[in-house]
C-alpha cells in the first residue's frame, strides 16, 4: 500500500494575506514531520507565493487544472510547462466543478491527464456521480466510464496517476458518503485499475466530498481509501492538520 496522500483543494478562495497565514499554521503543524504525503492545490496565480513558502518543507503544491495543449493561442489556459516552472507536483483534472461549469468531457479530462504526465506532473483524476445518477443505480457505471477514458488514453502510465472519488452530491454539502459507501466505490475503482496495471495496489485512490476533522479517521480506515481531497476543511489549518494526523 502506498503512503497516504492528503491534498487540499483551495478552489477559488484565498488572497496573499490569508494564504500566508494558513500556510504558516499548516507548516507549524508539520514542523516535526508529516505522517503522510501532504499537498495543497491552489489558484494558479498564487503558485509563486505558495512555492516560495513551501519550498524545503514536507508540503507539496499543485494546480487545480492544466491545459491539454502545449502552448499557443488558448486564451486563459495554463500549460503544464508553466506549472512546472513553479515546481508543481500535482494537478487536479476533471474535478466535477470543471466538468459541470466548464463542460469538460471525459475526453478532455483524459487529454489533460496525459499532458500532465508527459511533463512529470501527477494528475489527480476526479471521478464521481451526481445524486440523480446514484439514485438511478448508475454510480458504478459512471465512475468506471470516467476512469476508463483516462486509462484508455494514458495506457501503462496509468500507474502514475492519483484517482479521487468525489461523489458530486457530497461536495460542499456537508453530506459525506459513509465509509461503507465510499469503500464500495473505491473497491470498484481498484478492480478497474488492477485490470489495467500490475501496480494498482500501490496506487492512491483518494476520497473527496465533505471530508472533515470529525469523519476523516473513519473514512481513512477503509482498505481502499488512500487519502483525501479536501475542500472546505483545507482552508482551516486546525481541521486540515487533524485530517493529516488521521491519515497516519
Ligand atoms: P468539500 O471538502 O468542500 O466538500 O470539497 C471537496 C472537493 O471538491 C475537493 O476537491
PDB file of C-alpha atoms and ligand atoms in Angstrom:
ATOM      1  CA  UNK A   1       0.000   0.000   0.000  1.00  0.00           C
ATOM      2  CA  UNK A   2       1.211   3.478  -0.832  1.00  0.00           C
ATOM      3  CA  UNK A   3       1.746   6.204   1.711  1.00  0.00           C
ATOM      4  CA  UNK A   4      -1.496   8.101   2.150  1.00  0.00           C
ATOM      5  CA  UNK A   5      -1.943  11.494   0.492  1.00  0.00           C
ATOM      6  CA  UNK A   6      -3.956  14.345   1.946  1.00  0.00           C
ATOM      7  CA  UNK A   7      -4.418  17.086  -0.638  1.00  0.00           C
ATOM      8  CA  UNK A   8      -6.198  20.361  -0.036  1.00  0.00           C
ATOM      9  CA  UNK A   9      -8.171  21.873  -2.895  1.00  0.00           C
ATOM     10  CA  UNK A  10      -8.455  25.546  -2.097  1.00  0.00           C
ATOM     11  CA  UNK A  11     -10.756  26.115  -5.095  1.00  0.00           C
ATOM     12  CA  UNK A  12     -11.291  29.847  -5.792  1.00  0.00           C
ATOM     13  CA  UNK A  13     -10.512  31.022  -2.277  1.00  0.00           C
ATOM     14  CA  UNK A  14      -7.790  32.991  -0.582  1.00  0.00           C
ATOM     15  CA  UNK A  15      -5.610  36.032  -1.074  1.00  0.00           C
ATOM     16  CA  UNK A  16      -1.953  36.726  -0.386  1.00  0.00           C
ATOM     17  CA  UNK A  17      -2.550  37.513   3.279  1.00  0.00           C
ATOM     18  CA  UNK A  18      -4.852  34.583   4.081  1.00  0.00           C
ATOM     19  CA  UNK A  19      -2.649  32.174   2.105  1.00  0.00           C
ATOM     20  CA  UNK A  20       0.406  33.200   4.103  1.00  0.00           C
ATOM     21  CA  UNK A  21      -1.427  32.841   7.411  1.00  0.00           C
ATOM     22  CA  UNK A  22      -2.935  29.466   6.503  1.00  0.00           C
ATOM     23  CA  UNK A  23       0.372  28.056   5.269  1.00  0.00           C
ATOM     24  CA  UNK A  24       2.246  29.319   8.322  1.00  0.00           C
ATOM     25  CA  UNK A  25      -0.173  27.452  10.579  1.00  0.00           C
ATOM     26  CA  UNK A  26      -0.130  24.289   8.472  1.00  0.00           C
ATOM     27  CA  UNK A  27       3.666  24.280   8.291  1.00  0.00           C
ATOM     28  CA  UNK A  28       3.936  24.813  12.017  1.00  0.00           C
ATOM     29  CA  UNK A  29       1.762  21.735  12.475  1.00  0.00           C
ATOM     30  CA  UNK A  30       4.068  19.782  10.163  1.00  0.00           C
ATOM     31  CA  UNK A  31       7.264  21.037  11.790  1.00  0.00           C
ATOM     32  CA  UNK A  32       8.087  17.675  13.315  1.00  0.00           C
ATOM     33  CA  UNK A  33       7.384  15.902  10.025  1.00  0.00           C
ATOM     34  CA  UNK A  34       4.282  14.820   8.136  1.00  0.00           C
ATOM     35  CA  UNK A  35       2.719  11.421   8.874  1.00  0.00           C
ATOM     36  CA  UNK A  36       1.596  11.141   5.235  1.00  0.00           C
ATOM     37  CA  UNK A  37       2.131  12.964   1.957  1.00  0.00           C
ATOM     38  CA  UNK A  38       0.538  16.414   2.055  1.00  0.00           C
ATOM     39  CA  UNK A  39      -0.216  18.882  -0.728  1.00  0.00           C
ATOM     40  CA  UNK A  40      -2.248  21.990  -1.412  1.00  0.00           C
ATOM     41  CA  UNK A  41      -3.764  22.665  -4.837  1.00  0.00           C
ATOM     42  CA  UNK A  42      -4.055  26.413  -5.092  1.00  0.00           C
ATOM     43  CA  UNK A  43      -5.264  29.020  -7.585  1.00  0.00           C
ATOM     44  CA  UNK A  44      -2.541  29.318 -10.216  1.00  0.00           C
ATOM     45  CA  UNK A  45      -1.882  32.998  -9.575  1.00  0.00           C
ATOM     46  CA  UNK A  46      -0.699  32.032  -6.095  1.00  0.00           C
ATOM     47  CA  UNK A  47       1.643  29.224  -7.132  1.00  0.00           C
ATOM     48  CA  UNK A  48       4.601  31.587  -6.965  1.00  0.00           C
ATOM     49  CA  UNK A  49       3.724  32.631  -3.428  1.00  0.00           C
ATOM     50  CA  UNK A  50       2.949  29.118  -2.243  1.00  0.00           C
ATOM     51  CA  UNK A  51       6.061  27.610  -3.835  1.00  0.00           C
ATOM     52  CA  UNK A  52       8.266  30.150  -2.095  1.00  0.00           C
ATOM     53  CA  UNK A  53       6.677  29.484   1.279  1.00  0.00           C
ATOM     54  CA  UNK A  54       6.517  25.684   0.983  1.00  0.00           C
ATOM     55  CA  UNK A  55       9.893  25.006  -0.671  1.00  0.00           C
ATOM     56  CA  UNK A  56      12.016  22.750   1.518  1.00  0.00           C
ATOM     57  CA  UNK A  57       9.065  21.743   3.726  1.00  0.00           C
ATOM     58  CA  UNK A  58       7.051  18.483   3.742  1.00  0.00           C
ATOM     59  CA  UNK A  59       4.247  20.340   1.919  1.00  0.00           C
ATOM     60  CA  UNK A  60       3.939  19.842  -1.849  1.00  0.00           C
ATOM     61  CA  UNK A  61       1.829  22.090  -4.039  1.00  0.00           C
ATOM     62  CA  UNK A  62      -0.317  21.634  -7.064  1.00  0.00           C
ATOM     63  CA  UNK A  63      -2.662  23.298  -9.515  1.00  0.00           C
ATOM     64  CA  UNK A  64      -6.407  22.821  -9.867  1.00  0.00           C
ATOM     65  CA  UNK A  65      -6.364  22.312 -13.617  1.00  0.00           C
ATOM     66  CA  UNK A  66      -3.940  22.122 -16.534  1.00  0.00           C
ATOM     67  CA  UNK A  67      -4.364  22.711 -20.242  1.00  0.00           C
ATOM     68  CA  UNK A  68      -4.302  19.700 -22.523  1.00  0.00           C
ATOM     69  CA  UNK A  69      -2.420  21.879 -25.045  1.00  0.00           C
ATOM     70  CA  UNK A  70       1.307  22.540 -25.016  1.00  0.00           C
ATOM     71  CA  UNK A  71       1.275  26.271 -25.824  1.00  0.00           C
ATOM     72  CA  UNK A  72      -0.208  28.799 -28.190  1.00  0.00           C
ATOM     73  CA  UNK A  73      -3.443  30.667 -28.801  1.00  0.00           C
ATOM     74  CA  UNK A  74      -5.511  29.321 -25.898  1.00  0.00           C
ATOM     75  CA  UNK A  75      -6.515  32.432 -24.005  1.00  0.00           C
ATOM     76  CA  UNK A  76      -6.831  31.928 -20.277  1.00  0.00           C
ATOM     77  CA  UNK A  77      -5.283  28.459 -20.260  1.00  0.00           C
ATOM     78  CA  UNK A  78      -2.223  27.482 -18.239  1.00  0.00           C
ATOM     79  CA  UNK A  79       0.183  24.918 -19.642  1.00  0.00           C
ATOM     80  CA  UNK A  80       1.936  22.059 -17.894  1.00  0.00           C
ATOM     81  CA  UNK A  81       5.282  23.668 -18.741  1.00  0.00           C
ATOM     82  CA  UNK A  82       4.214  26.839 -16.937  1.00  0.00           C
ATOM     83  CA  UNK A  83       3.138  24.817 -13.912  1.00  0.00           C
ATOM     84  CA  UNK A  84       6.483  23.015 -13.883  1.00  0.00           C
ATOM     85  CA  UNK A  85       8.160  26.413 -13.825  1.00  0.00           C
ATOM     86  CA  UNK A  86       6.672  26.792 -10.346  1.00  0.00           C
ATOM     87  CA  UNK A  87       7.635  23.351  -9.066  1.00  0.00           C
ATOM     88  CA  UNK A  88       4.128  21.963  -9.254  1.00  0.00           C
ATOM     89  CA  UNK A  89       3.930  18.277  -8.250  1.00  0.00           C
ATOM     90  CA  UNK A  90       0.182  17.685  -8.766  1.00  0.00           C
ATOM     91  CA  UNK A  91      -2.622  18.951 -10.977  1.00  0.00           C
ATOM     92  CA  UNK A  92      -6.256  18.153 -10.312  1.00  0.00           C
ATOM     93  CA  UNK A  93      -8.000  17.183 -13.542  1.00  0.00           C
ATOM     94  CA  UNK A  94     -11.667  16.526 -14.160  1.00  0.00           C
ATOM     95  CA  UNK A  95     -12.968  17.998 -10.936  1.00  0.00           C
ATOM     96  CA  UNK A  96     -16.748  17.863 -11.070  1.00  0.00           C
ATOM     97  CA  UNK A  97     -16.858  21.673 -10.954  1.00  0.00           C
ATOM     98  CA  UNK A  98     -14.805  21.742 -14.170  1.00  0.00           C
ATOM     99  CA  UNK A  99     -16.995  19.062 -15.729  1.00  0.00           C
ATOM    100  CA  UNK A 100     -20.181  20.844 -14.637  1.00  0.00           C
ATOM    101  CA  UNK A 101     -19.379  24.532 -15.152  1.00  0.00           C
ATOM    102  CA  UNK A 102     -16.777  24.328 -17.918  1.00  0.00           C
ATOM    103  CA  UNK A 103     -18.173  21.494 -19.987  1.00  0.00           C
ATOM    104  CA  UNK A 104     -15.170  19.223 -19.613  1.00  0.00           C
ATOM    105  CA  UNK A 105     -15.850  15.850 -21.171  1.00  0.00           C
ATOM    106  CA  UNK A 106     -14.218  12.522 -20.317  1.00  0.00           C
ATOM    107  CA  UNK A 107     -12.079  13.006 -23.423  1.00  0.00           C
ATOM    108  CA  UNK A 108     -10.840  16.437 -22.355  1.00  0.00           C
ATOM    109  CA  UNK A 109     -10.088  15.164 -18.865  1.00  0.00           C
ATOM    110  CA  UNK A 110      -8.116  12.237 -20.283  1.00  0.00           C
ATOM    111  CA  UNK A 111      -6.122  14.561 -22.558  1.00  0.00           C
ATOM    112  CA  UNK A 112      -5.297  16.797 -19.594  1.00  0.00           C
ATOM    113  CA  UNK A 113      -4.140  13.810 -17.559  1.00  0.00           C
ATOM    114  CA  UNK A 114      -1.927  12.720 -20.432  1.00  0.00           C
ATOM    115  CA  UNK A 115      -0.366  16.164 -20.836  1.00  0.00           C
ATOM    116  CA  UNK A 116       0.308  16.418 -17.103  1.00  0.00           C
ATOM    117  CA  UNK A 117       2.022  13.010 -17.097  1.00  0.00           C
ATOM    118  CA  UNK A 118       4.115  13.937 -20.120  1.00  0.00           C
ATOM    119  CA  UNK A 119       5.502  16.842 -18.100  1.00  0.00           C
ATOM    120  CA  UNK A 120       6.147  14.965 -14.891  1.00  0.00           C
ATOM    121  CA  UNK A 121       3.106  16.335 -13.080  1.00  0.00           C
ATOM    122  CA  UNK A 122       0.933  13.820 -11.250  1.00  0.00           C
ATOM    123  CA  UNK A 123      -2.686  14.259 -12.300  1.00  0.00           C
ATOM    124  CA  UNK A 124      -5.261  13.808  -9.552  1.00  0.00           C
ATOM    125  CA  UNK A 125      -8.083  12.473 -11.710  1.00  0.00           C
ATOM    126  CA  UNK A 126     -11.508  13.129 -10.204  1.00  0.00           C
ATOM    127  CA  UNK A 127     -14.482  10.882 -10.833  1.00  0.00           C
ATOM    128  CA  UNK A 128     -17.883  10.820  -9.207  1.00  0.00           C
ATOM    129  CA  UNK A 129     -21.589  10.512  -9.734  1.00  0.00           C
ATOM    130  CA  UNK A 130     -24.378  13.027  -9.249  1.00  0.00           C
ATOM    131  CA  UNK A 131     -27.255  12.374  -6.875  1.00  0.00           C
ATOM    132  CA  UNK A 132     -29.543  11.560  -9.810  1.00  0.00           C
ATOM    133  CA  UNK A 133     -27.065   9.020 -11.107  1.00  0.00           C
ATOM    134  CA  UNK A 134     -26.701   7.428  -7.668  1.00  0.00           C
ATOM    135  CA  UNK A 135     -30.462   7.262  -7.225  1.00  0.00           C
ATOM    136  CA  UNK A 136     -30.733   5.635 -10.646  1.00  0.00           C
ATOM    137  CA  UNK A 137     -28.249   2.952  -9.588  1.00  0.00           C
ATOM    138  CA  UNK A 138     -25.683   4.204 -12.117  1.00  0.00           C
ATOM    139  CA  UNK A 139     -22.807   5.054  -9.758  1.00  0.00           C
ATOM    140  CA  UNK A 140     -20.557   2.212 -10.794  1.00  0.00           C
ATOM    141  CA  UNK A 141     -21.180   2.708 -14.490  1.00  0.00           C
ATOM    142  CA  UNK A 142     -20.459   6.453 -14.283  1.00  0.00           C
ATOM    143  CA  UNK A 143     -17.195   6.273 -12.345  1.00  0.00           C
ATOM    144  CA  UNK A 144     -15.943   3.369 -14.456  1.00  0.00           C
ATOM    145  CA  UNK A 145     -16.695   5.271 -17.655  1.00  0.00           C
ATOM    146  CA  UNK A 146     -14.860   8.360 -16.351  1.00  0.00           C
ATOM    147  CA  UNK A 147     -11.799   6.368 -15.292  1.00  0.00           C
ATOM    148  CA  UNK A 148     -11.829   4.212 -18.431  1.00  0.00           C
ATOM    149  CA  UNK A 149     -11.365   7.289 -20.613  1.00  0.00           C
ATOM    150  CA  UNK A 150      -8.151   8.123 -18.760  1.00  0.00           C
ATOM    151  CA  UNK A 151      -6.879   4.539 -18.742  1.00  0.00           C
ATOM    152  CA  UNK A 152      -7.528   4.251 -22.460  1.00  0.00           C
ATOM    153  CA  UNK A 153      -5.619   7.477 -23.205  1.00  0.00           C
ATOM    154  CA  UNK A 154      -2.594   7.175 -20.915  1.00  0.00           C
ATOM    155  CA  UNK A 155      -2.059   3.408 -21.263  1.00  0.00           C
ATOM    156  CA  UNK A 156       0.559   1.869 -18.995  1.00  0.00           C
ATOM    157  CA  UNK A 157       1.291   5.305 -17.473  1.00  0.00           C
ATOM    158  CA  UNK A 158      -1.959   4.924 -15.542  1.00  0.00           C
ATOM    159  CA  UNK A 159       0.088   3.634 -12.616  1.00  0.00           C
ATOM    160  CA  UNK A 160       1.437   7.210 -12.249  1.00  0.00           C
ATOM    161  CA  UNK A 161      -1.917   8.874 -11.650  1.00  0.00           C
ATOM    162  CA  UNK A 162      -3.790   9.530  -8.433  1.00  0.00           C
ATOM    163  CA  UNK A 163      -7.533   8.882  -8.555  1.00  0.00           C
ATOM    164  CA  UNK A 164     -10.017  10.852  -6.459  1.00  0.00           C
ATOM    165  CA  UNK A 165     -13.538   9.575  -5.920  1.00  0.00           C
ATOM    166  CA  UNK A 166     -15.689  12.629  -5.300  1.00  0.00           C
ATOM    167  CA  UNK A 167     -19.424  11.963  -5.276  1.00  0.00           C
ATOM    168  CA  UNK A 168     -20.891  15.219  -6.580  1.00  0.00           C
ATOM    169  CA  UNK A 169     -23.700  15.127  -4.014  1.00  0.00           C
ATOM    170  CA  UNK A 170     -21.140  15.150  -1.197  1.00  0.00           C
ATOM    171  CA  UNK A 171     -19.071  18.118  -2.395  1.00  0.00           C
ATOM    172  CA  UNK A 172     -19.535  21.217  -0.287  1.00  0.00           C
ATOM    173  CA  UNK A 173     -22.845  19.920   1.021  1.00  0.00           C
ATOM    174  CA  UNK A 174     -21.790  18.582   4.411  1.00  0.00           C
ATOM    175  CA  UNK A 175     -23.286  15.286   3.295  1.00  0.00           C
ATOM    176  CA  UNK A 176     -20.393  12.828   3.306  1.00  0.00           C
ATOM    177  CA  UNK A 177     -20.521   9.384   1.773  1.00  0.00           C
ATOM    178  CA  UNK A 178     -20.496   6.849   4.595  1.00  0.00           C
ATOM    179  CA  UNK A 179     -17.235   4.942   4.917  1.00  0.00           C
ATOM    180  CA  UNK A 180     -19.062   1.891   3.536  1.00  0.00           C
ATOM    181  CA  UNK A 181     -20.482   3.774   0.546  1.00  0.00           C
ATOM    182  CA  UNK A 182     -17.086   5.251  -0.258  1.00  0.00           C
ATOM    183  CA  UNK A 183     -15.244   1.960   0.218  1.00  0.00           C
ATOM    184  CA  UNK A 184     -17.654   0.186  -2.129  1.00  0.00           C
ATOM    185  CA  UNK A 185     -16.867   2.609  -4.954  1.00  0.00           C
ATOM    186  CA  UNK A 186     -13.146   2.631  -4.169  1.00  0.00           C
ATOM    187  CA  UNK A 187     -13.120  -1.157  -4.464  1.00  0.00           C
ATOM    188  CA  UNK A 188     -14.728  -0.895  -7.905  1.00  0.00           C
ATOM    189  CA  UNK A 189     -12.104   1.626  -8.991  1.00  0.00           C
ATOM    190  CA  UNK A 190      -9.280  -0.507  -7.564  1.00  0.00           C
ATOM    191  CA  UNK A 191     -10.521  -3.527  -9.502  1.00  0.00           C
ATOM    192  CA  UNK A 192     -10.628  -1.438 -12.665  1.00  0.00           C
ATOM    193  CA  UNK A 193      -7.044  -0.307 -12.049  1.00  0.00           C
ATOM    194  CA  UNK A 194      -5.951  -3.897 -11.395  1.00  0.00           C
ATOM    195  CA  UNK A 195      -7.254  -4.827 -14.825  1.00  0.00           C
ATOM    196  CA  UNK A 196      -5.156  -2.018 -16.337  1.00  0.00           C
ATOM    197  CA  UNK A 197      -1.858  -2.234 -14.464  1.00  0.00           C
ATOM    198  CA  UNK A 198       0.054  -4.565 -12.207  1.00  0.00           C
ATOM    199  CA  UNK A 199       0.801  -1.600  -9.933  1.00  0.00           C
ATOM    200  CA  UNK A 200      -2.799  -0.982  -8.865  1.00  0.00           C
ATOM    201  CA  UNK A 201      -2.360  -1.986  -5.241  1.00  0.00           C
ATOM    202  CA  UNK A 202       0.278   0.723  -4.789  1.00  0.00           C
ATOM    203  CA  UNK A 203      -1.820   3.454  -6.401  1.00  0.00           C
ATOM    204  CA  UNK A 204      -3.675   6.045  -4.394  1.00  0.00           C
ATOM    205  CA  UNK A 205      -7.426   6.432  -4.552  1.00  0.00           C
ATOM    206  CA  UNK A 206      -8.470   9.499  -2.545  1.00  0.00           C
ATOM    207  CA  UNK A 207     -11.926  10.243  -1.209  1.00  0.00           C
ATOM    208  CA  UNK A 208     -13.298  13.772  -1.531  1.00  0.00           C
ATOM    209  CA  UNK A 209     -16.626  15.297  -0.538  1.00  0.00           C
ATOM    210  CA  UNK A 210     -17.197  16.949   2.833  1.00  0.00           C
ATOM    211  CA  UNK A 211     -14.291  15.112   4.429  1.00  0.00           C
ATOM    212  CA  UNK A 212     -13.637  16.920   7.677  1.00  0.00           C
ATOM    213  CA  UNK A 213     -11.890  16.708  11.025  1.00  0.00           C
ATOM    214  CA  UNK A 214     -14.617  14.503  12.518  1.00  0.00           C
ATOM    215  CA  UNK A 215     -15.249  11.988   9.743  1.00  0.00           C
ATOM    216  CA  UNK A 216     -11.751  11.648   8.246  1.00  0.00           C
ATOM    217  CA  UNK A 217     -10.486   8.884  10.534  1.00  0.00           C
ATOM    218  CA  UNK A 218     -13.368   6.517   9.746  1.00  0.00           C
ATOM    219  CA  UNK A 219     -13.065   7.118   6.010  1.00  0.00           C
ATOM    220  CA  UNK A 220      -9.289   6.736   6.005  1.00  0.00           C
ATOM    221  CA  UNK A 221      -9.556   3.412   7.846  1.00  0.00           C
ATOM    222  CA  UNK A 222     -11.186   1.786   4.829  1.00  0.00           C
ATOM    223  CA  UNK A 223      -8.884  -0.584   2.968  1.00  0.00           C
ATOM    224  CA  UNK A 224      -9.173   1.148  -0.413  1.00  0.00           C
ATOM    225  CA  UNK A 225      -9.205   4.763   0.774  1.00  0.00           C
ATOM    226  CA  UNK A 226      -5.639   6.009   0.445  1.00  0.00           C
ATOM    227  CA  UNK A 227      -6.127   9.631   1.350  1.00  0.00           C
ATOM    228  CA  UNK A 228      -8.383  12.606   0.858  1.00  0.00           C
ATOM    229  CA  UNK A 229      -9.029  15.535  -1.430  1.00  0.00           C
ATOM    230  CA  UNK A 230     -10.214  18.203   0.945  1.00  0.00           C
ATOM    231  CA  UNK A 231     -12.151  21.344   0.020  1.00  0.00           C
ATOM    232  CA  UNK A 232     -13.626  23.499   2.778  1.00  0.00           C
ATOM    233  CA  UNK A 233     -11.738  21.859   5.642  1.00  0.00           C
ATOM    234  CA  UNK A 234      -8.405  22.567   3.912  1.00  0.00           C
ATOM    235  CA  UNK A 235      -8.997  26.289   4.415  1.00  0.00           C
ATOM    236  CA  UNK A 236      -8.793  25.888   8.200  1.00  0.00           C
ATOM    237  CA  UNK A 237      -5.336  24.894   9.379  1.00  0.00           C
ATOM    238  CA  UNK A 238      -6.522  23.089  12.510  1.00  0.00           C
ATOM    239  CA  UNK A 239      -9.029  20.976  10.577  1.00  0.00           C
ATOM    240  CA  UNK A 240      -6.577  20.219   7.778  1.00  0.00           C
ATOM    241  CA  UNK A 241      -3.957  19.146  10.315  1.00  0.00           C
ATOM    242  CA  UNK A 242      -6.448  16.917  12.118  1.00  0.00           C
ATOM    243  CA  UNK A 243      -7.224  15.179   8.832  1.00  0.00           C
ATOM    244  CA  UNK A 244      -3.497  14.799   8.104  1.00  0.00           C
ATOM    245  CA  UNK A 245      -2.984  13.165  11.500  1.00  0.00           C
ATOM    246  CA  UNK A 246      -5.928  10.870  10.884  1.00  0.00           C
ATOM    247  CA  UNK A 247      -4.060   9.558   7.832  1.00  0.00           C
ATOM    248  CA  UNK A 248      -1.052   8.455   9.864  1.00  0.00           C
TER     249      UNK A 248
HETATM  250  P1  LIG B   1     -15.505  19.825   0.160  1.00  0.00           P
HETATM  251  O1  LIG B   1     -14.491  19.145   1.043  1.00  0.00           O
HETATM  252  O2  LIG B   1     -15.648  21.284   0.434  1.00  0.00           O
HETATM  253  O3  LIG B   1     -16.802  19.087   0.123  1.00  0.00           O
HETATM  254  O4  LIG B   1     -14.917  19.758  -1.343  1.00  0.00           O
HETATM  255  C1  LIG B   1     -14.472  18.532  -1.809  1.00  0.00           C
HETATM  256  C2  LIG B   1     -13.821  18.765  -3.110  1.00  0.00           C
HETATM  257  O5  LIG B   1     -14.457  19.076  -4.084  1.00  0.00           O
HETATM  258  C3  LIG B   1     -12.363  18.627  -3.173  1.00  0.00           C
HETATM  259  O6  LIG B   1     -11.902  18.645  -4.485  1.00  0.00           O
END
